[in-house]
Short mmCIF file of C-alpha atoms in Angstrom, two decimals:
data_model
loop_
_atom_site.label_atom_id
_atom_site.label_comp_id
_atom_site.label_asym_id
_atom_site.label_seq_id
_atom_site.Cartn_x
_atom_site.Cartn_y
_atom_site.Cartn_z
CA ARG G 1 -43.19 6.77 -265.23
CA ARG G 2 -43.82 5.48 -261.69
CA GLY G 3 -46.81 7.57 -261.01
CA ARG G 4 -47.99 11.15 -260.45
CA ALA G 5 -45.52 13.59 -259.14
CA VAL G 6 -45.80 17.26 -257.94
CA GLY G 7 -42.99 19.72 -257.42
CA ILE G 8 -42.99 22.12 -254.49
CA ASP G 9 -40.85 25.25 -253.81
CA PHE G 10 -41.31 28.58 -252.13
CA ALA G 11 -39.39 30.40 -254.89
CA VAL G 12 -42.13 31.37 -257.26
CA ASP G 13 -39.81 32.61 -259.98
CA ALA G 14 -38.25 29.19 -260.29
CA LEU G 15 -41.66 27.56 -260.52
CA GLN G 16 -42.69 30.03 -263.25
CA THR G 17 -39.61 29.03 -265.24
CA ILE G 18 -40.49 25.36 -264.95
CA SER G 19 -44.00 26.05 -266.06
CA ARG G 20 -42.80 28.08 -269.11
CA ARG G 21 -40.35 25.24 -270.18
CA ALA G 22 -42.45 22.32 -269.28
CA PRO G 23 -46.22 23.29 -269.55
CA GLY G 24 -48.44 20.96 -267.68
CA THR G 25 -45.81 19.99 -265.04
CA PRO G 26 -47.57 20.05 -261.62
CA VAL G 27 -45.83 22.57 -259.43
CA ILE G 28 -47.09 24.37 -256.33
CA ALA G 29 -45.65 27.25 -254.41
CA ALA G 30 -45.63 26.23 -250.74
CA ASP G 31 -43.62 26.16 -247.47
CA LEU G 32 -42.67 23.25 -245.53
CA SER G 33 -44.29 24.98 -242.42
CA ASN G 34 -47.68 25.06 -244.25
CA MET G 35 -48.09 22.53 -246.74
CA PRO G 36 -51.37 22.42 -248.78
CA PHE G 37 -51.94 18.61 -248.67
CA ALA G 38 -53.85 16.36 -246.51
CA PRO G 39 -51.99 14.00 -244.18
CA GLY G 40 -51.23 10.63 -245.76
CA THR G 41 -51.25 11.97 -249.40
CA PHE G 42 -47.97 10.67 -250.79
CA ASP G 43 -46.21 7.48 -251.10
CA THR G 44 -42.82 9.05 -251.35
CA VAL G 45 -41.39 12.46 -250.45
CA LEU G 46 -38.02 13.61 -251.79
CA CYS G 47 -36.37 16.48 -250.04
CA PHE G 48 -32.97 17.42 -251.40
CA GLY G 49 -30.87 20.23 -249.97
CA VAL G 50 -33.61 21.89 -247.93
CA LEU G 51 -33.52 20.66 -244.27
CA GLU G 52 -30.10 22.12 -243.50
CA HIS G 53 -31.33 25.80 -244.07
CA PHE G 54 -33.43 26.01 -240.87
CA GLU G 55 -31.28 27.78 -238.40
CA GLY G 56 -33.26 26.62 -235.35
CA GLY G 57 -33.23 23.06 -236.67
CA ALA G 58 -35.57 21.17 -239.03
CA GLU G 59 -37.25 18.74 -236.65
CA ALA G 60 -40.66 20.31 -237.14
CA GLN G 61 -40.18 20.38 -240.94
CA VAL G 62 -39.29 16.59 -240.99
CA ARG G 63 -42.41 15.91 -238.92
CA ALA G 64 -44.51 17.86 -241.43
CA LEU G 65 -43.06 15.83 -244.23
CA SER G 66 -43.61 12.54 -242.50
CA ASP G 67 -47.26 13.43 -241.81
CA LEU G 68 -47.73 13.74 -245.60
CA LEU G 69 -46.65 10.10 -246.15
CA LYS G 70 -48.99 7.10 -246.16
CA PRO G 71 -48.16 4.45 -243.61
CA GLY G 72 -45.18 2.60 -245.07
CA GLY G 73 -44.24 5.54 -247.24
CA TRP G 74 -40.75 6.74 -247.97
CA LEU G 75 -38.86 9.89 -247.03
CA ILE G 76 -35.62 10.31 -249.01
CA ALA G 77 -33.54 13.38 -248.06
CA THR G 78 -30.05 14.86 -248.35
CA VAL G 79 -28.14 17.16 -246.01
CA PRO G 80 -24.58 18.46 -246.01
CA TYR G 81 -22.04 16.15 -244.40
CA ALA G 82 -19.68 17.37 -241.66
CA ASN G 83 -16.62 15.65 -243.09
CA ARG G 84 -13.16 15.77 -241.54
CA LEU G 85 -12.00 18.72 -243.44
CA LYS G 86 -15.14 20.76 -242.33
CA ARG G 87 -14.67 19.83 -238.83
CA ARG G 88 -11.05 20.84 -238.86
CA ARG G 89 -12.01 24.18 -240.33
CA ALA G 90 -14.53 24.62 -237.74
CA ARG G 91 -12.02 24.09 -234.98
CA SER G 92 -9.53 26.55 -236.62
CA GLY G 93 -11.93 29.48 -235.82
CA THR G 94 -10.63 31.29 -238.99
CA GLU G 95 -13.00 29.99 -241.66
CA ASN G 96 -16.60 30.52 -242.66
CA ILE G 97 -17.43 27.26 -240.90
CA VAL G 98 -18.02 27.24 -237.11
CA GLU G 99 -19.07 24.69 -234.65
CA ALA G 100 -22.62 24.74 -233.33
CA GLY G 101 -23.11 27.40 -230.75
CA ALA G 102 -20.01 29.37 -231.72
CA PRO G 103 -20.45 33.04 -232.71
CA PHE G 104 -20.39 33.73 -236.45
CA PRO G 105 -17.33 35.50 -237.82
CA PRO G 106 -17.68 39.20 -238.41
CA GLY G 107 -19.75 40.09 -241.40
CA LEU G 108 -21.25 36.55 -241.86
CA SER G 109 -24.62 35.15 -240.94
CA PHE G 110 -26.23 31.64 -240.93
CA TYR G 111 -26.41 29.82 -244.28
CA GLN G 112 -26.72 26.08 -243.39
CA HIS G 113 -26.04 23.25 -240.95
CA CYS G 114 -23.67 20.31 -241.67
CA PHE G 115 -24.45 16.97 -240.06
CA THR G 116 -22.58 13.98 -238.79
CA ARG G 117 -23.94 10.64 -239.67
CA ASP G 118 -25.61 10.16 -236.21
CA GLU G 119 -27.09 13.69 -236.48
CA ALA G 120 -28.53 13.02 -239.90
CA ARG G 121 -30.08 9.81 -238.80
CA ALA G 122 -31.60 11.50 -235.70
CA LEU G 123 -33.03 14.19 -237.80
CA ILE G 124 -35.05 11.71 -239.93
CA ARG G 125 -36.09 9.72 -236.86
CA SER G 126 -37.29 12.87 -235.28
CA GLY G 127 -40.24 12.76 -237.72
CA GLY G 128 -41.17 9.21 -236.76
CA CYS G 129 -39.51 7.52 -239.60
CA ASP G 130 -37.23 4.44 -239.39
CA VAL G 131 -33.80 4.98 -241.09
CA ILE G 132 -33.48 2.19 -243.70
CA ARG G 133 -30.26 3.30 -245.33
CA GLU G 134 -27.78 6.22 -245.22
CA ARG G 135 -24.92 6.87 -247.48
CA ARG G 136 -22.21 9.53 -247.79
CA VAL G 137 -21.97 11.08 -251.22
CA ALA G 138 -18.77 12.40 -252.69
CA ARG G 139 -18.43 15.39 -254.87
CA LEU G 140 -15.94 13.42 -256.97
CA PHE G 141 -18.95 11.65 -258.66
CA TRP G 142 -20.15 14.88 -260.22
CA LEU G 143 -16.96 16.62 -260.97
CA LEU G 144 -15.56 13.77 -263.09
CA GLY G 145 -18.92 13.26 -264.83
CA ARG G 146 -19.10 16.93 -265.67
CA ARG G 147 -15.71 17.02 -267.48
CA THR G 148 -17.15 14.98 -270.29
CA ASN G 149 -19.65 17.68 -271.20
CA GLN G 150 -17.30 20.59 -272.18
CA GLN G 151 -18.26 20.45 -275.81
CA ARG G 152 -21.82 20.73 -276.73
CA THR G 153 -23.97 20.01 -279.74
CA PRO G 154 -26.49 22.83 -280.17
CA LYS G 155 -30.10 21.66 -280.08
CA ALA G 156 -33.16 23.58 -281.03
CA PRO G 157 -35.07 24.64 -277.92
CA SER G 158 -38.44 23.11 -277.21
CA PRO G 159 -41.09 24.84 -275.08
CA ALA G 160 -42.43 21.40 -274.06
CA ILE G 161 -39.36 19.94 -272.35
CA ILE G 162 -36.54 20.96 -270.13
CA GLN G 163 -33.39 20.94 -272.29
CA ARG G 164 -30.54 18.74 -271.28
CA PRO G 165 -26.97 19.36 -272.75
CA VAL G 166 -25.97 16.81 -275.37
CA ALA G 167 -22.32 15.70 -275.49
CA SER G 168 -20.41 16.07 -278.79
CA THR G 169 -20.27 13.12 -280.96
CA GLY G 170 -17.28 14.34 -283.02
CA SER G 171 -13.78 13.08 -282.92
CA SER G 172 -12.67 15.57 -280.29
CA ALA G 173 -15.31 14.30 -277.85
CA SER G 174 -13.95 13.06 -274.47
CA LEU G 175 -14.57 9.73 -272.80
CA PRO G 176 -18.11 8.60 -272.78
CA ARG G 177 -19.87 10.26 -269.85
CA ALA G 178 -21.26 7.00 -268.55
CA ALA G 179 -17.81 5.43 -268.30
CA VAL G 180 -16.38 8.36 -266.46
CA ARG G 181 -19.20 8.48 -264.06
CA GLU G 182 -18.92 4.73 -263.38
CA ALA G 183 -15.19 5.17 -262.68
CA ALA G 184 -15.90 8.10 -260.30
CA TYR G 185 -18.56 6.06 -258.65
CA LEU G 186 -16.20 3.10 -258.07
CA ALA G 187 -13.38 5.45 -256.94
CA GLN G 188 -15.57 6.60 -253.90
CA TRP G 189 -15.19 3.06 -252.54
CA LEU G 190 -11.39 3.38 -252.56
CA ILE G 191 -11.20 6.87 -250.89
CA PRO G 192 -12.24 7.19 -247.24
CA GLY G 193 -15.67 8.75 -247.14
CA ASP G 194 -14.83 11.02 -244.34
CA LEU G 195 -12.36 12.77 -246.52
CA THR G 196 -14.24 13.36 -249.78
CA SER G 197 -17.96 13.12 -248.98
CA HIS G 198 -19.92 16.40 -248.93
CA MET G 199 -23.46 15.15 -248.63
CA ILE G 200 -25.38 12.44 -246.79
CA ALA G 201 -28.39 10.62 -248.43
CA ILE G 202 -30.81 9.18 -245.92
CA VAL G 203 -33.68 6.87 -246.72
CA GLY G 204 -36.37 6.66 -244.08
CA ARG G 205 -39.64 4.83 -243.99
CA LYS G 206 -42.82 5.61 -242.09
CA PRO G 207 -43.79 2.50 -240.11
CA ALA G 208 -46.65 0.58 -241.74
CA GLY G 209 -48.70 0.80 -238.57
CA ALA G 210 -48.23 4.50 -238.07
CA ARG G 211 -51.36 6.52 -237.51
CA VAL G 212 -52.23 9.22 -240.04
CA PRO G 213 -52.82 12.67 -238.36
CA ARG G 214 -56.29 14.04 -238.86
#
């Protein structure tokens, strides 16, 4: 509704599924290291759950995303948060979480990085964007919201849209999903973020006077 959008992923099978379920949806198979767009193409770039998976760091990828933005454009990203529990587990040396530079436990290999708040901000700034806002996000928000959808009302599949589950409207239905989500959202402000948060959402903005690479 706010303008044209294009989806990008390097997993071709996922893109094929989208194309089958939502014909006409613009999706492109691409890699952050070799994007098929000219610099300054987009007003906004959303990058959720991607930047943490580059073992050597994602500074180059953030720069590539920033290059795609018009001056004044927005980069909105999420990365896993190194909360207090994760940091404690890393120090224990007995879990599948280790501190940076520590050897991996036997039989395990790299999966993703977790970031402190300062590290997440620095990552976005490495692409030349100013950090406008950053917020830790707690898993509680999704867990409580999901409990209201245990009962489903079947709906005929449509090849033109991506189906979304519909909550039951019968007498056995649980609390309205919106109300539970709102309660979970408010609860996040009462519980220390360093205990429950598992992700960080960062909003960056490319300076209005930034030069567009050629």
